[in-house]
């Protein structure tokens, strides 16, 4: 069993923003073209527009291929204006209109066809005939035919071919390109020049505003993110939700952003959209993650985060633009007038969790944030949680332990609880009666190690009832319909991939039902009594950590970015604790659960168990040259390495504490001998070569 719950977390990634689809496809494209000499030497942003860009997006707007939440991808009024113009000319419905419903259904069914929203950005300097010809060649798999592609379409066509590999995708592309050609002939060729097209003067004005002013002010950000040059693709068809592709110079793909132009006279709308779109270069899985977004739609929040990122950049580097930037996006969101304070109205309209703002700041100014973190005292907080203690109480009663040098659950705890229930006339509860069956089911589900970490994936403010309701919904496959609390929603989605088989869901349902009964008939009252009686113990653990360990271990904590998190001492746990690293880029987003013996023993057992758990974030035995072919042997070694790691950390940073540390972990296995270093090495044996590599790793940290 892993003593750190990272295995589940690595499998759980929140859905990336729409841009990610375009970027992912570009990453797998297999072509070998290179930039022309002009592109390679032209280190600036060039504003472009054109009939090929507008025609492509015109078709998607007419079809209605948009998104439900956040900014619209296309001008919401555009399709109605076009329909009215067609009716006035007597050409409605065109072939595109007749195929709209079928095309929309096909586009929405295949996630890969989201790439249609990005496609013109790969043809920034093409003309309409060239792009259509190249895409028809992609659809018919005839890219190598003479005349199929030219210098301005070759790279884009190869990207499209790599992104649209499936036959069904190419059929939709062929159908769409045919419809666009007919659309141009019967309507758009006449409509576009007068109703949609911009002119070179307008492009030059936007380019001058951007390259001559804002890009210079933001040059540090642009340089750090490698987006100093590329194309700004402007279209009146687009909505406030733009596009970003980060290209590949070796494969002929330039960086490009697509921005809207609601009125060519309003340069600000396009200008500030460039800033917002470039901000998506840092909006990744560390900014939008389960650790930073605990409620709401991640895609919507990522869009707001990009707006906030742009404002943060401008406030720092181009303050004269702040009001105009915020007003432009308030108008884009439908706020025509701002009666109250502009900054307050902006933040209210584009609300994001504070952790998202912190993550953006860490991306934009990492050295500054790191310096501030160094000045901040490590913030590990000792907490109590009914959801944590109830879950581990249940597994301790079941005796759902595993082989290993240290016990997962306290045998002393289980016997103590049984005696209390008997005194109260409550034994056996439903949990006690089901214990043999539940223990057998847990042992049979050998891949279900996450069962020992379940409450650690829930928000620290979760309640026992809220967690159990959420788990019951998961077990019954009713998560989509369930009214999940904000504190439990992310936790359910984190662990859901582990409970896909019928057997695992039945186990979860049976265990959840037993714990609901346990909570009502016994544990609610018992937990209140224990936490009140042990309040001084919790305070003592916090005091020992803050006063003794933090000053001694500060260099270690800071270098490893273990600045803070939540620590739950739980009476049901054995010496083997639990740790979940919620977000590796957030130094305050770990949750740890450790033993808290209900005896006269001092707080050091809990504090040393905490230190040992932190080692699971520091050391991976595979980096020590250890094979993981035998899973049981590998896990046994991981636990021994973690114990030895904690001892090494103390040797380097607080040597006076090492003898007490050895005593705690020798007592944990009932070692009937002295607390010498030799006895400690013997009980927690690690191969000398592996140990030296471990020592080297910790010393480097």
XYZ file of C-alpha atoms in Angstrom:
701
model
C 0.000 0.000 0.000
C 1.241 3.484 -0.763
C 1.667 5.639 2.298
C 1.055 8.635 0.063
C -2.135 8.937 -1.929
C -0.478 10.370 -5.042
C -1.239 7.379 -7.274
C -4.914 8.236 -7.409
C -4.232 11.932 -7.854
C -1.996 11.381 -10.861
C -4.934 9.765 -12.640
C -7.277 12.631 -11.864
C -6.956 15.703 -13.981
C -9.677 18.278 -14.337
C -10.793 18.963 -17.882
C -8.440 21.376 -19.628
C -9.713 24.601 -21.089
C -10.799 24.627 -24.708
C -7.359 25.847 -25.756
C -5.760 22.667 -24.554
C -7.374 20.720 -27.357
C -5.683 22.827 -29.986
C -2.342 22.669 -28.244
C -2.494 18.916 -27.685
C -3.188 18.249 -31.339
C -0.297 20.453 -32.358
C 2.015 18.511 -30.072
C 1.375 15.219 -31.838
C 1.578 16.543 -35.385
C 4.315 14.818 -37.347
C 5.852 17.159 -39.843
C 9.339 18.512 -40.543
C 8.792 21.937 -42.092
C 10.691 24.964 -40.836
C 9.907 28.651 -40.611
C 10.703 30.821 -43.577
C 13.549 33.266 -43.133
C 11.054 36.107 -42.777
C 9.168 34.365 -39.947
C 12.358 33.410 -38.155
C 13.723 36.944 -38.182
C 10.474 38.830 -37.616
C 10.517 39.011 -33.819
C 7.248 40.873 -33.382
C 3.508 40.402 -33.448
C 1.723 40.963 -36.746
C -2.013 41.696 -36.883
C -3.842 39.900 -39.704
C -7.404 39.412 -40.864
C -8.884 37.928 -43.988
C -11.803 36.395 -45.785
C -10.567 32.842 -45.094
C -10.599 33.508 -41.333
C -13.980 35.206 -41.326
C -15.560 32.621 -43.641
C -14.465 29.740 -41.428
C -15.743 31.352 -38.248
C -18.865 32.591 -40.063
C -19.779 28.958 -40.696
C -19.283 27.923 -37.063
C -21.299 30.908 -35.836
C -24.183 30.109 -38.218
C -24.135 26.468 -37.109
C -24.201 27.544 -33.449
C -21.045 25.666 -32.451
C -20.485 27.619 -29.230
C -20.068 26.957 -25.497
C -22.761 27.221 -22.848
C -20.775 28.837 -20.034
C -18.345 31.735 -19.923
C -17.722 34.180 -22.730
C -19.291 33.198 -26.076
C -16.898 31.961 -28.752
C -18.784 33.863 -31.446
C -20.682 37.142 -31.596
C -24.101 36.146 -30.171
C -25.955 38.448 -32.591
C -23.989 37.460 -35.678
C -26.122 34.495 -36.809
C -29.339 36.535 -36.581
C -27.841 39.387 -38.607
C -26.670 36.968 -41.263
C -30.049 35.251 -41.470
C -31.770 38.611 -41.916
C -29.302 39.588 -44.659
C -29.897 36.292 -46.483
C -33.643 36.696 -46.270
C -33.380 40.236 -47.685
C -31.344 38.845 -50.597
C -33.707 35.898 -51.072
C -31.007 33.239 -50.572
C -32.105 31.793 -47.230
C -31.638 28.921 -46.499
C -28.267 28.249 -48.066
C -26.652 24.809 -48.095
C -24.865 25.762 -44.866
C -28.161 26.611 -43.164
C -29.715 23.340 -44.321
C -26.787 21.340 -42.988
C -26.445 23.339 -39.768
C -28.252 20.901 -37.468
C -26.428 17.850 -38.832
C -23.030 19.567 -38.722
C -23.598 20.798 -35.177
C -24.512 17.314 -33.987
C -21.378 15.850 -35.573
C -19.127 18.578 -34.196
C -20.474 18.233 -30.664
C -20.282 14.422 -30.628
C -16.524 14.250 -31.302
C -14.311 16.059 -28.807
C -11.494 16.098 -31.344
C -13.558 18.345 -33.599
C -13.220 21.129 -31.036
C -10.059 21.775 -33.055
C -12.289 23.507 -35.625
C -12.280 26.530 -33.295
C -8.500 26.847 -33.720
C -7.950 25.879 -37.316
C -7.686 29.316 -39.026
C -4.943 30.300 -36.577
C -2.716 27.766 -38.328
C -3.259 29.587 -41.649
C -2.631 33.230 -40.636
C -1.103 34.349 -43.945
C -3.102 32.149 -46.315
C -5.837 33.293 -48.673
C -9.312 31.825 -48.866
C -8.757 29.674 -51.958
C -5.455 28.317 -50.631
C -6.824 27.347 -47.206
C -9.940 25.708 -48.649
C -7.853 23.789 -51.191
C -5.442 22.594 -48.496
C -8.241 21.497 -46.168
C -9.987 19.650 -48.967
C -6.710 17.802 -49.521
C -6.632 16.955 -45.809
C -10.208 15.664 -45.936
C -9.432 13.513 -49.006
C -5.996 12.424 -47.757
C -4.298 13.896 -50.830
C -1.820 16.308 -49.278
C 0.981 15.066 -51.528
C -0.819 15.918 -54.750
C 0.722 18.695 -56.812
C -0.780 22.073 -56.002
C -2.631 20.850 -52.913
C -0.644 23.063 -50.564
C 1.578 26.086 -50.889
C 4.115 27.932 -48.725
C 1.367 29.594 -46.665
C -0.749 26.474 -46.136
C 1.707 23.569 -45.886
C 2.293 23.686 -42.125
C -1.364 24.335 -41.299
C -2.506 21.487 -43.513
C -0.090 19.059 -41.859
C -1.284 20.171 -38.439
C -4.905 19.628 -39.516
C -4.057 16.184 -40.880
C -2.430 15.207 -37.584
C -5.297 16.635 -35.524
C -8.100 15.089 -37.593
C -6.893 11.521 -38.054
C -10.203 9.673 -37.845
C -12.183 8.960 -40.988
C -15.334 10.354 -39.362
C -13.497 13.604 -38.599
C -12.303 13.948 -42.177
C -15.849 13.351 -43.448
C -17.136 16.217 -41.289
C -14.275 18.402 -42.539
C -15.123 17.580 -46.172
C -18.812 18.304 -45.635
C -18.034 21.587 -43.885
C -15.537 22.788 -46.525
C -18.034 22.009 -49.321
C -20.723 23.991 -47.507
C -18.356 26.949 -47.021
C -17.469 27.045 -50.706
C -21.132 27.182 -51.656
C -21.749 29.767 -48.929
C -19.102 32.018 -50.448
C -20.546 31.704 -53.922
C -24.202 32.354 -53.126
C -23.919 34.829 -50.245
C -20.743 35.499 -48.269
C -18.578 36.679 -51.169
C -20.892 39.670 -51.506
C -21.726 40.113 -47.804
C -18.200 39.918 -46.381
C -16.550 43.012 -47.942
C -19.232 45.415 -46.724
C -20.448 43.884 -43.446
C -17.524 42.002 -41.920
C -14.134 42.829 -43.404
C -11.748 45.250 -41.804
C -9.007 47.033 -43.679
C -5.252 47.295 -43.410
C -5.456 50.689 -41.705
C -7.390 49.179 -38.802
C -4.938 46.293 -38.518
C -2.025 48.705 -38.467
C -3.664 50.771 -35.715
C -4.094 47.699 -33.484
C -0.583 46.478 -34.277
C 0.859 49.865 -33.388
C -1.027 49.960 -30.084
C 0.155 46.483 -29.184
C 3.770 46.383 -30.346
C 4.510 50.014 -29.618
C 3.035 50.157 -26.132
C 1.648 47.141 -24.289
C 4.032 44.502 -25.638
C 6.957 46.661 -24.549
C 5.485 47.083 -21.068
C 4.860 43.332 -20.793
C 8.143 42.229 -22.361
C 9.319 40.358 -19.250
C 6.170 38.228 -19.206
C 6.290 37.666 -22.977
C 9.938 36.661 -22.788
C 9.455 34.307 -19.848
C 6.593 32.551 -21.616
C 8.314 32.563 -25.017
C 5.525 34.495 -26.754
C 7.419 37.532 -28.003
C 6.262 37.161 -31.597
C 3.489 35.707 -33.671
C 0.194 36.611 -35.288
C -2.861 38.357 -33.912
C -5.817 37.051 -35.906
C -8.719 39.508 -35.723
C -12.312 38.814 -36.709
C -15.656 40.498 -36.179
C -17.289 37.068 -36.159
C -15.554 36.054 -32.937
C -16.973 36.655 -29.483
C -15.078 37.752 -26.353
C -13.717 34.206 -25.923
C -10.586 34.172 -28.046
C -8.098 31.527 -29.079
C -4.438 30.814 -28.350
C -2.009 28.429 -30.002
C 1.613 28.175 -28.974
C 3.429 27.099 -32.070
C 6.597 25.274 -32.985
C 9.292 27.129 -34.887
C 10.855 23.924 -36.153
C 7.551 22.765 -37.592
C 6.490 25.989 -39.207
C 3.781 26.895 -36.696
C 3.897 30.417 -35.312
C 2.320 31.529 -32.055
C -1.101 32.995 -32.739
C -3.995 34.501 -30.856
C -7.487 34.979 -32.178
C -9.355 37.997 -30.811
C -12.681 39.624 -31.407
C -13.370 43.024 -32.924
C -16.875 44.016 -31.819
C -16.356 47.377 -33.530
C -13.271 48.301 -35.456
C -13.467 51.739 -33.891
C -13.059 50.112 -30.444
C -9.413 49.107 -30.513
C -9.385 48.371 -26.771
C -11.601 45.290 -27.077
C -9.096 43.623 -29.401
C -6.013 45.057 -27.713
C -6.822 43.801 -24.238
C -8.063 40.471 -25.571
C -4.501 39.831 -26.725
C -3.286 40.200 -23.134
C -5.999 37.927 -21.806
C -5.359 35.238 -24.423
C -1.615 35.226 -23.815
C -2.362 34.714 -20.129
C -3.654 31.255 -21.020
C -0.011 30.283 -21.522
C 0.225 30.035 -17.712
C -3.296 28.785 -16.915
C -2.448 25.121 -16.494
C -3.087 22.204 -14.167
C -1.405 23.935 -11.252
C -3.516 27.099 -11.544
C -6.802 25.277 -12.195
C -6.718 22.090 -10.116
C -8.734 20.310 -7.425
C -6.583 22.090 -4.870
C -7.347 25.596 -6.153
C -10.897 25.068 -7.460
C -13.177 23.419 -4.930
C -16.475 24.418 -6.520
C -17.740 25.647 -9.845
C -16.948 24.755 -13.455
C -13.142 24.627 -13.963
C -13.469 25.774 -17.583
C -15.480 28.857 -16.610
C -13.065 29.636 -13.783
C -10.076 29.290 -16.103
C -11.638 31.893 -18.393
C -12.138 34.291 -15.502
C -8.638 33.527 -14.253
C -7.179 34.623 -17.588
C -9.091 37.919 -17.340
C -7.757 38.446 -13.813
C -4.243 37.475 -14.917
C -4.307 40.158 -17.611
C -5.412 42.748 -15.091
C -2.651 41.718 -12.682
C -0.052 42.033 -15.431
C -1.282 45.462 -16.493
C -1.544 46.742 -12.917
C 2.114 45.822 -12.433
C 3.565 46.876 -15.800
C 1.211 49.307 -17.543
C -0.923 51.026 -14.917
C -2.302 53.634 -17.298
C -4.249 50.847 -19.021
C -5.876 49.373 -15.917
C -9.214 51.167 -16.056
C -9.613 50.684 -19.797
C -8.761 46.960 -19.512
C -11.244 46.318 -16.725
C -13.965 48.347 -18.444
C -13.430 46.465 -21.721
C -14.043 43.106 -20.066
C -16.954 44.336 -17.983
C -18.583 45.431 -21.228
C -17.734 42.082 -22.801
C -19.566 40.445 -19.883
C -22.630 42.599 -20.545
C -22.048 45.383 -17.998
C -22.630 48.483 -20.125
C -22.294 50.868 -17.199
C -20.407 50.652 -13.940
C -22.104 52.653 -11.231
C -19.890 51.555 -8.345
C -16.121 51.402 -7.987
C -14.638 50.018 -11.222
C -12.103 47.730 -9.526
C -14.694 46.285 -7.146
C -17.159 45.711 -9.996
C -14.414 43.996 -12.016
C -13.451 41.606 -9.211
C -17.093 40.812 -8.478
C -17.828 40.028 -12.125
C -14.721 37.867 -12.539
C -14.624 36.093 -9.203
C -12.117 33.279 -8.808
C -11.019 31.395 -5.673
C -8.219 33.146 -3.759
C -5.978 30.127 -4.322
C -6.293 30.639 -8.071
C -5.131 34.244 -7.689
C -2.203 33.035 -5.576
C -1.310 30.414 -8.185
C -1.369 33.017 -10.973
C 0.849 35.318 -8.949
C 3.271 32.438 -8.354
C 3.419 31.847 -12.111
C 3.890 35.504 -13.021
C 6.407 36.452 -10.339
C 7.869 33.203 -8.925
C 10.951 34.769 -7.344
C 8.912 37.390 -5.548
C 6.398 34.846 -4.274
C 9.212 32.545 -3.162
C 10.834 35.397 -1.260
C 7.560 36.186 0.482
C 7.157 32.514 1.353
C 10.616 32.460 2.910
C 9.580 35.309 5.169
C 6.433 33.474 6.243
C 6.427 31.033 9.132
C 5.582 27.488 8.022
C 1.873 27.109 8.569
C 1.146 23.504 9.469
C -2.097 23.540 11.434
C -3.204 20.769 13.790
C -6.879 20.132 13.115
C -9.722 17.817 14.033
C -12.160 16.456 11.488
C -15.198 14.274 12.137
C -14.969 12.862 8.604
C -11.314 11.889 9.140
C -11.852 10.253 12.529
C -15.085 8.447 11.600
C -13.607 6.846 8.507
C -10.453 5.655 10.253
C -12.543 4.568 13.254
C -14.527 2.327 10.932
C -11.449 0.737 9.362
C -9.861 0.237 12.779
C -13.010 -1.528 14.045
C -12.981 -3.707 10.929
C -9.246 -4.363 11.489
C -8.573 -3.556 7.840
C -4.820 -3.593 8.306
C -2.068 -4.725 5.951
C 1.313 -6.388 6.459
C 4.204 -4.021 7.083
C 6.641 -2.796 9.690
C 4.120 -0.308 11.090
C 0.410 -0.816 11.677
C -2.140 1.182 9.728
C -4.584 1.128 12.636
C -4.303 0.953 16.398
C -5.266 -2.400 17.924
C -5.456 -0.637 21.287
C -8.065 1.710 19.847
C -10.328 -1.063 18.548
C -10.396 -2.896 21.869
C -10.958 0.330 23.799
C -13.933 1.289 21.613
C -15.449 -2.182 21.993
C -15.309 -1.853 25.784
C -16.993 1.564 25.684
C -19.787 0.246 23.449
C -20.322 -2.683 25.803
C -20.527 -0.341 28.797
C -23.161 1.719 26.955
C -25.086 -1.375 25.837
C -24.478 -0.592 22.167
C -22.283 -3.510 21.186
C -22.481 -4.828 18.536
C -23.401 -1.979 16.212
C -24.102 -2.584 12.536
C -20.436 -1.857 11.828
C -19.313 -4.476 14.350
C -21.685 -7.060 12.881
C -20.515 -6.414 9.328
C -16.828 -6.222 10.251
C -15.829 -9.760 9.124
C -17.585 -9.368 5.753
C -16.227 -5.874 5.166
C -12.716 -6.947 6.123
C -12.949 -9.864 3.687
C -14.209 -7.611 0.877
C -11.420 -5.075 1.438
C -8.805 -7.839 1.355
C -10.303 -9.205 -1.875
C -10.191 -5.807 -3.612
C -6.398 -5.842 -3.657
C -6.075 -2.790 -5.912
C -8.278 -0.638 -3.681
C -5.540 0.908 -1.532
C -7.329 4.243 -1.807
C -9.800 2.914 0.794
C -7.194 3.828 3.418
C -6.947 7.419 2.115
C -10.563 8.288 1.288
C -11.196 11.145 3.791
C -7.863 12.756 2.923
C -9.188 13.745 -0.496
C -12.013 15.783 0.975
C -11.861 19.412 1.962
C -10.486 19.982 5.441
C -13.792 21.593 6.401
C -15.878 18.562 5.395
C -18.277 16.983 7.888
C -18.851 13.293 8.516
C -22.430 13.491 7.219
C -21.444 15.424 4.106
C -18.669 13.002 3.216
C -20.882 9.933 3.753
C -23.678 11.380 1.616
C -21.200 12.071 -1.174
C -19.697 8.575 -0.954
C -23.162 7.017 -0.978
C -23.946 8.940 -4.184
C -20.701 7.670 -5.722
C -21.413 4.070 -4.697
C -24.884 4.233 -6.247
C -23.555 5.970 -9.393
C -25.700 9.017 -8.720
C -22.942 11.611 -8.521
C -24.253 13.566 -11.491
C -27.682 13.883 -9.885
C -26.553 14.330 -6.300
C -26.629 17.668 -4.526
C -23.014 17.478 -3.421
C -21.726 20.035 -0.955
C -18.872 22.264 -2.151
C -16.609 20.704 0.508
C -17.203 17.189 -0.856
C -17.604 17.652 -4.603
C -13.921 17.653 -5.500
C -13.191 14.764 -3.129
C -15.735 12.541 -4.875
C -14.291 13.257 -8.285
C -10.785 12.607 -7.000
C -11.531 9.094 -5.797
C -14.178 8.106 -8.368
C -11.676 6.426 -10.764
C -10.831 3.901 -8.035
C -14.463 2.777 -7.655
C -15.457 1.658 -11.131
C -16.010 -2.076 -10.651
C -19.249 -3.455 -9.276
C -17.433 -5.091 -6.361
C -15.672 -1.901 -5.299
C -18.901 0.107 -5.427
C -20.787 -2.525 -3.395
C -18.016 -2.448 -0.809
C -18.174 1.338 -0.681
C -21.954 1.314 -0.327
C -21.921 -1.292 2.468
C -19.155 0.493 4.335
C -20.851 3.870 3.942
C -24.184 2.550 5.219
C -22.485 0.951 8.216
C -20.650 4.183 9.028
C -23.850 6.232 8.753
C -25.397 3.965 11.357
C -22.221 4.076 13.466
C -22.292 7.865 13.415
C -25.878 8.032 14.586
C -25.869 5.364 17.286
C -22.390 5.818 18.737
C -19.647 7.859 17.126
C -21.218 11.326 17.006
C -21.426 11.511 20.809
C -18.167 9.627 21.332
C -16.236 11.926 18.985
C -17.497 15.052 20.740
C -16.376 13.641 24.076
C -12.927 12.601 22.813
C -12.108 15.845 21.012
C -13.141 17.890 24.039
C -11.155 15.696 26.430
C -8.073 15.719 24.172
C -8.096 19.434 23.388
C -4.946 20.006 25.409
C -3.233 17.158 23.504
C -3.975 18.824 20.173
C -2.631 22.112 21.528
C 0.485 20.359 22.809
C 1.196 18.809 19.410
C 0.861 22.224 17.747
C 3.068 23.835 20.375
C 5.839 21.226 20.107
C 5.838 21.454 16.326
C 5.887 25.245 16.228
C 8.355 25.857 19.029
C 10.791 22.976 18.615
C 10.551 21.521 15.112
C 9.835 24.555 12.945
C 12.922 26.546 14.042
C 15.146 23.492 13.651
C 13.693 22.229 10.369
C 12.950 25.529 8.625
C 15.696 25.081 5.942
C 14.387 21.604 5.126
C 10.755 22.732 5.020
C 11.489 25.742 2.851
C 13.718 23.969 0.339
C 11.166 21.194 -0.073
C 8.350 23.789 -0.175
C 6.604 22.047 2.715
C 5.396 25.378 4.014
C 2.063 24.310 5.403
C -1.072 22.265 5.343
C -3.420 20.417 7.675
C -2.423 17.721 10.156
C -5.143 15.501 11.632
C -4.037 13.489 14.688
C -6.478 10.569 14.795
C -6.822 8.110 17.697
C -7.761 5.253 15.347
C -4.536 5.361 13.346
C -1.463 3.299 13.999
C 2.128 4.483 13.522
C 1.670 4.349 9.729
C 0.067 7.645 8.811
C -1.365 9.049 5.600
C -0.368 11.965 3.422
C -1.951 13.411 0.307
C -0.144 16.062 -1.714
C -3.106 17.983 -3.063
C -1.189 20.289 -5.399
C 2.555 19.996 -5.763
C 2.860 23.659 -6.812
C 0.957 24.905 -3.769
C 3.254 24.716 -0.736
C 0.278 24.890 1.642
C -1.935 22.225 0.151
C -1.020 18.950 1.834
C -3.154 16.947 4.231
C -1.583 14.584 6.748
C -3.188 12.191 9.214
C -1.117 10.695 12.055
C -1.589 8.617 15.173
C -2.635 10.164 18.467
C -2.363 7.530 21.195
C -5.086 7.955 23.835
C -2.772 7.612 26.780
C -0.507 9.689 28.982
C 2.147 9.536 26.276
C 3.466 12.928 25.209
C 2.874 14.551 21.826
C 6.160 13.378 20.313
C 4.635 10.188 18.851
C 2.294 12.295 16.722
C 4.943 14.847 15.802
C 7.492 12.229 14.746
C 4.823 10.386 12.765
C 4.121 13.678 10.998
C 7.808 14.176 10.180
C 8.006 10.646 8.808
C 4.960 11.240 6.591
C 6.587 14.334 5.099
C 9.369 12.043 3.926
C 6.955 10.395 1.507
C 6.967 13.685 -0.402
C 10.747 13.769 -0.377
C 11.894 10.291 -1.288
C 10.800 7.841 -3.963
C 12.602 4.472 -3.640
C 12.629 4.162 -7.430
C 14.982 7.140 -7.469
C 17.193 5.197 -5.098
C 17.707 2.412 -7.620
C 15.101 0.082 -6.091
C 12.973 -2.164 -8.292
C 9.199 -2.147 -7.811
C 8.542 -5.503 -9.489
C 7.395 -7.099 -6.227
C 4.694 -4.734 -4.992
C 4.547 -5.997 -1.413
C 8.325 -5.888 -0.948
C 8.454 -2.461 -2.563
C 5.809 -1.019 -0.219
C 7.513 -2.562 2.794
C 10.758 -0.886 1.740
C 9.034 2.466 1.175
C 7.794 2.480 4.754
C 11.207 1.584 6.159
C 12.875 4.210 3.968
C 10.414 6.836 5.242
C 11.264 6.014 8.879
C 14.991 6.189 8.143
C 14.461 9.412 6.174
C 12.859 11.122 9.182
C 15.823 10.087 11.307
C 18.279 11.474 8.724
C 16.422 14.779 8.550
C 16.804 15.112 12.316
C 20.474 14.156 12.136
C 21.077 17.015 9.708
C 18.848 19.654 11.313
C 18.020 18.673 14.918
C 20.414 15.948 16.149
C 19.338 16.249 19.789
C 15.951 14.769 18.842
C 17.223 11.607 17.140
C 17.287 9.371 20.231
C 13.651 10.185 21.063
C 12.690 9.553 17.437
C 14.315 6.103 17.560
C 12.519 5.278 20.809
C 9.109 6.188 19.352
C 9.540 4.008 16.271
C 11.111 1.089 18.134
C 8.226 1.176 20.619
C 5.829 1.206 17.657
C 6.914 -2.303 16.658
C 7.280 -3.578 20.214
C 11.053 -3.903 20.043
C 12.205 -5.383 23.344
C 15.665 -3.906 23.291
C 17.595 -0.704 23.752
C 16.945 2.395 21.698
C 20.411 2.416 20.171
C 21.169 3.329 16.592
C 22.178 -0.286 15.919
C 18.784 -1.569 17.073
C 17.033 1.070 14.991
C 19.025 0.142 11.863
C 18.268 -3.534 12.424
C 14.513 -3.098 12.796
C 14.238 -0.637 9.893
C 16.856 -2.204 7.684
C 17.743 -0.511 4.393
C 20.496 -1.783 2.098
C 23.656 0.301 2.730
C 23.937 1.414 -0.910
C 20.298 2.499 -0.975
C 20.765 4.271 2.343
C 23.728 6.254 1.016
C 21.666 7.388 -1.965
C 18.909 8.367 0.476
C 21.396 10.357 2.559
C 22.629 12.102 -0.569
C 19.086 13.047 -1.624
C 18.259 14.546 1.759
C 21.553 16.394 1.962
C 20.892 17.933 -1.459
C 17.472 19.077 -0.314
